[in-house]
Structures are given as C-alpha cells and as structure tokens.
Amino acid sequence: MKWRMTSRLRQDAEAKGVISLTDVTLVDAMPTLLNGRAFCFQIVTASRTWIIQAASGQDLYGWVQAMRSAQKFLCMTLPAGKKVAQIDIRLVSAQMSTGIPIQKRKLNRRVIPNCFQGSAAVDWMIGVLRIESRDEAVRLGKALIDQGFVRNADSEDGAFQEFIDSPFQLYQLLKTSG
C-alpha cells in the first residue's frame, strides 16, 4: 500500500513510502477522535505504527475490511502462530492445477476423477514453492482445504478435512482462483 502526506490545500502529493501488507500485524479502526480527527485507523508492523485518516466512516470501514481481506490471502498464519511463508493461496491453487499430476485414480473400488496424491502435492510444494519441510507443506495443504480450494476426495460430505502426506490420500482441486 502506498501512502502520501496531503494537506487540505494539496491533494496531489507524491507517494512518501510503501507499507508492505505482508509485514502488517494489525489493522484496526480507532473508535475515538485522535487529536480532533475522526475516521482514523492504525496499521501496525513490527517496526512502526501508522495512523491513517479516512475521508468518512464508510471509507474507514472500506479500508479496514479491504486490508484485512488482503491479509488473509497474503499472510498465512499457522496453528502454532508461526508464519510458514508469505503465500498467496489463490496463486498456489492455480499453480497446483498445472504443477502436480491430476488424474483419474481408484480409491476403495471407486474411480475418483481429477485427483492428486497428498504426497505428490507435498513434494511439489517443497520443490516449487521452496517450503522448508514436509510438516510445513502439510500445514499449507490444510490451509488450502480451509480456504475451500482443495477437498479430500474420499470425503463426499466434507467431514474429513485434514491434509495427509501420503500417496494413498487423494484430494481434488475445487477452484483455482478466488
């Protein structure tokens, strides 16, 4: 996100810097007036806090919601609170559709169309995305399930939602873009 310093007299100020949303730890509206200013929100990173003033309450709400939505896709927080990588999960899904073997396979005497093995996805994540370990790749697989991009091929009702690193565990891509 680019930011500018403007005054009431000068609305065309040059960009003063960039705030990387991948570094943002908190985006929150400030309910009270700050030094007489309404419609403010804060953006917090490890090194700095910015206070931003929107033009209206509606703009304030729009900014905060847009930034929070962007963070969900840009920054994947794992259950242990550790960030595995700055990953756009939609892009991972799209790349998986051409990067791993997706084909018809047999499972429990049924033929499952358009599926892939959990272990093949983990191998691909390590090789292509440079994920550091198989455990981290499994957590990314779980995030793909949680975000609705992948489903367990053997769970028609969606009850089983784990991601397992196994050639015998099959998954299907549900969508490749948000």
Tab-separated table of C-alpha atoms in Angstrom:
chain	number	residue	atom	x	y	z
A	1	MET	CA	0.000	0.000	0.000
A	2	LYS	CA	1.427	3.399	-0.960
A	3	TRP	CA	0.928	6.292	1.426
A	4	ARG	CA	1.037	10.031	0.931
A	5	MET	CA	1.057	13.075	3.119
A	6	THR	CA	-1.517	15.584	1.994
A	7	SER	CA	-2.925	18.781	3.334
A	8	ARG	CA	-6.311	20.285	2.697
A	9	LEU	CA	-4.692	22.570	0.112
A	10	ARG	CA	-2.683	19.961	-1.767
A	11	GLN	CA	-4.448	16.744	-2.768
A	12	ASP	CA	-1.871	15.575	-5.350
A	13	ALA	CA	1.079	14.829	-3.067
A	14	GLU	CA	3.732	12.342	-4.151
A	15	ALA	CA	3.928	8.929	-2.528
A	16	LYS	CA	6.124	9.073	0.598
A	17	GLY	CA	6.557	5.357	1.065
A	18	VAL	CA	5.103	1.872	0.848
A	19	ILE	CA	3.643	-0.271	3.615
A	20	SER	CA	4.022	-3.948	2.776
A	21	LEU	CA	0.861	-5.760	3.827
A	22	THR	CA	2.925	-8.892	4.416
A	23	ASP	CA	4.593	-7.070	7.340
A	24	VAL	CA	1.347	-5.817	8.890
A	25	THR	CA	0.400	-7.428	12.203
A	26	LEU	CA	-2.714	-5.354	12.978
A	27	VAL	CA	-5.223	-3.185	11.114
A	28	ASP	CA	-7.813	-1.653	13.401
A	29	ALA	CA	-10.250	1.243	13.452
A	30	MET	CA	-9.756	3.782	16.212
A	31	PRO	CA	-13.184	4.497	17.717
A	32	THR	CA	-12.337	7.794	19.371
A	33	LEU	CA	-11.151	11.068	17.937
A	34	LEU	CA	-7.389	11.332	17.699
A	35	ASN	CA	-6.229	14.904	18.256
A	36	GLY	CA	-9.589	16.101	16.992
A	37	ARG	CA	-9.523	13.850	13.926
A	38	ALA	CA	-12.289	11.392	13.157
A	39	PHE	CA	-12.262	8.278	10.942
A	40	CYS	CA	-8.743	7.135	11.877
A	41	PHE	CA	-7.347	3.621	11.778
A	42	GLN	CA	-3.985	2.154	12.684
A	43	ILE	CA	-1.675	-0.091	10.710
A	44	VAL	CA	0.895	-1.843	12.898
A	45	THR	CA	4.102	-3.624	11.817
A	46	ALA	CA	6.968	-4.877	13.962
A	47	SER	CA	8.905	-1.677	13.348
A	48	ARG	CA	6.260	1.053	13.141
A	49	THR	CA	2.645	2.095	13.679
A	50	TRP	CA	0.889	4.316	11.159
A	51	ILE	CA	-2.258	6.284	11.969
A	52	ILE	CA	-4.300	6.854	8.806
A	53	GLN	CA	-7.296	9.165	8.469
A	54	ALA	CA	-10.048	8.224	6.039
A	55	ALA	CA	-12.393	10.773	4.477
A	56	SER	CA	-15.549	9.271	6.026
A	57	GLY	CA	-16.805	6.484	8.241
A	58	GLN	CA	-17.714	4.495	5.149
A	59	ASP	CA	-14.205	4.924	3.721
A	60	LEU	CA	-12.732	3.929	7.095
A	61	TYR	CA	-14.768	0.717	7.146
A	62	GLY	CA	-13.866	0.008	3.496
A	63	TRP	CA	-10.124	0.454	4.094
A	64	VAL	CA	-10.048	-1.723	7.205
A	65	GLN	CA	-12.115	-4.504	5.579
A	66	ALA	CA	-10.054	-4.439	2.358
A	67	MET	CA	-6.759	-4.629	4.237
A	68	ARG	CA	-7.949	-7.445	6.479
A	69	SER	CA	-9.192	-9.400	3.445
A	70	ALA	CA	-5.876	-8.890	1.670
A	71	GLN	CA	-4.012	-10.127	4.743
A	72	LYS	CA	-5.967	-13.400	4.745
A	73	PHE	CA	-4.564	-14.213	1.325
A	74	LEU	CA	-1.117	-12.710	1.715
A	75	CYS	CA	-0.138	-13.932	5.121
A	76	MET	CA	-0.925	-17.454	6.238
A	77	THR	CA	-0.687	-17.898	9.998
A	78	LEU	CA	-0.262	-21.483	11.115
A	79	PRO	CA	-1.859	-23.060	14.199
A	80	ALA	CA	1.351	-22.695	16.184
A	81	GLY	CA	1.358	-18.974	15.357
A	82	LYS	CA	4.387	-19.371	13.084
A	83	LYS	CA	4.300	-17.869	9.603
A	84	VAL	CA	5.340	-20.545	7.110
A	85	ALA	CA	5.775	-18.105	4.244
A	86	GLN	CA	4.169	-15.130	2.631
A	87	ILE	CA	1.916	-17.011	0.244
A	88	ASP	CA	-0.990	-16.023	-1.975
A	89	ILE	CA	-3.089	-19.136	-1.526
A	90	ARG	CA	-5.080	-18.450	-4.720
A	91	LEU	CA	-1.841	-18.478	-6.693
A	92	VAL	CA	-0.776	-21.755	-5.052
A	93	SER	CA	-4.074	-23.335	-6.104
A	94	ALA	CA	-3.715	-22.086	-9.682
A	95	GLN	CA	-0.115	-23.314	-9.907
A	96	MET	CA	-1.049	-26.707	-8.459
A	97	SER	CA	-3.534	-27.287	-11.288
A	98	THR	CA	-0.665	-27.421	-13.776
A	99	GLY	CA	2.215	-28.427	-11.483
A	100	ILE	CA	1.135	-31.734	-9.982
A	101	PRO	CA	-0.235	-34.888	-11.655
A	102	ILE	CA	-4.035	-34.609	-11.575
A	103	GLN	CA	-5.761	-37.649	-12.982
A	104	LYS	CA	-8.405	-40.316	-12.518
A	105	ARG	CA	-7.488	-42.765	-9.723
A	106	LYS	CA	-9.074	-45.726	-7.956
A	107	LEU	CA	-9.971	-45.434	-4.288
A	108	ASN	CA	-11.874	-48.125	-2.359
A	109	ARG	CA	-13.202	-49.667	-5.573
A	110	ARG	CA	-14.402	-46.273	-6.800
A	111	VAL	CA	-12.939	-44.219	-9.602
A	112	ILE	CA	-12.201	-40.652	-8.498
A	113	PRO	CA	-11.785	-38.153	-11.368
A	114	ASN	CA	-9.329	-35.246	-11.347
A	115	CYS	CA	-7.472	-36.034	-8.136
A	116	PHE	CA	-3.930	-35.900	-6.823
A	117	GLN	CA	-1.947	-37.650	-4.099
A	118	GLY	CA	-1.178	-35.839	-0.845
A	119	SER	CA	2.496	-36.819	-1.082
A	120	ALA	CA	2.751	-35.500	-4.664
A	121	ALA	CA	1.386	-32.139	-3.511
A	122	VAL	CA	3.875	-32.030	-0.630
A	123	ASP	CA	6.773	-32.879	-2.976
A	124	TRP	CA	5.633	-30.124	-5.358
A	125	MET	CA	5.313	-27.543	-2.535
A	126	ILE	CA	8.846	-28.291	-1.339
A	127	GLY	CA	10.340	-28.265	-4.837
A	128	VAL	CA	8.451	-25.365	-6.428
A	129	LEU	CA	7.359	-23.146	-3.533
A	130	ARG	CA	10.540	-23.795	-1.530
A	131	ILE	CA	8.588	-24.786	1.589
A	132	GLU	CA	11.199	-25.758	4.183
A	133	SER	CA	9.765	-29.028	5.485
A	134	ARG	CA	7.129	-31.665	4.843
A	135	ASP	CA	5.289	-30.584	8.028
A	136	GLU	CA	5.050	-27.002	6.753
A	137	ALA	CA	3.797	-28.266	3.384
A	138	VAL	CA	1.113	-30.287	5.183
A	139	ARG	CA	0.032	-27.106	7.022
A	140	LEU	CA	-0.194	-25.316	3.668
A	141	GLY	CA	-2.308	-28.213	2.349
A	142	LYS	CA	-4.604	-27.809	5.355
A	143	ALA	CA	-4.878	-24.080	4.618
A	144	LEU	CA	-5.888	-24.921	1.037
A	145	ILE	CA	-8.654	-27.132	2.440
A	146	ASP	CA	-9.744	-24.487	4.975
A	147	GLN	CA	-9.912	-21.803	2.262
A	148	GLY	CA	-12.049	-24.045	0.026
A	149	PHE	CA	-9.507	-24.669	-2.739
A	150	VAL	CA	-8.982	-28.396	-2.061
A	151	ARG	CA	-11.111	-31.206	-0.646
A	152	ASN	CA	-10.465	-34.738	0.498
A	153	ALA	CA	-11.550	-36.950	-2.429
A	154	ASP	CA	-12.782	-39.697	-0.082
A	155	SER	CA	-14.965	-37.377	1.997
A	156	GLU	CA	-18.075	-36.626	-0.035
A	157	ASP	CA	-19.792	-34.890	2.869
A	158	GLY	CA	-16.705	-32.791	3.684
A	159	ALA	CA	-16.422	-34.250	7.194
A	160	PHE	CA	-12.752	-35.246	6.905
A	161	GLN	CA	-10.774	-32.049	6.390
A	162	GLU	CA	-7.186	-32.991	7.212
A	163	PHE	CA	-4.302	-32.935	4.753
A	164	ILE	CA	-2.098	-36.030	4.889
A	165	ASP	CA	1.318	-36.551	3.266
A	166	SER	CA	0.599	-39.946	1.701
A	167	PRO	CA	0.404	-41.453	-1.784
A	168	PHE	CA	-2.794	-43.189	-0.633
A	169	GLN	CA	-4.595	-39.987	0.400
A	170	LEU	CA	-6.333	-38.358	-2.562
A	171	TYR	CA	-7.504	-34.743	-2.946
A	172	GLN	CA	-9.353	-32.707	-5.552
A	173	LEU	CA	-8.921	-29.057	-6.513
A	174	LEU	CA	-12.231	-27.244	-6.150
A	175	LYS	CA	-11.237	-23.880	-7.570
A	176	THR	CA	-8.072	-22.279	-8.867
A	177	SER	CA	-8.824	-18.607	-8.248
A	178	GLY	CA	-10.629	-16.504	-5.653
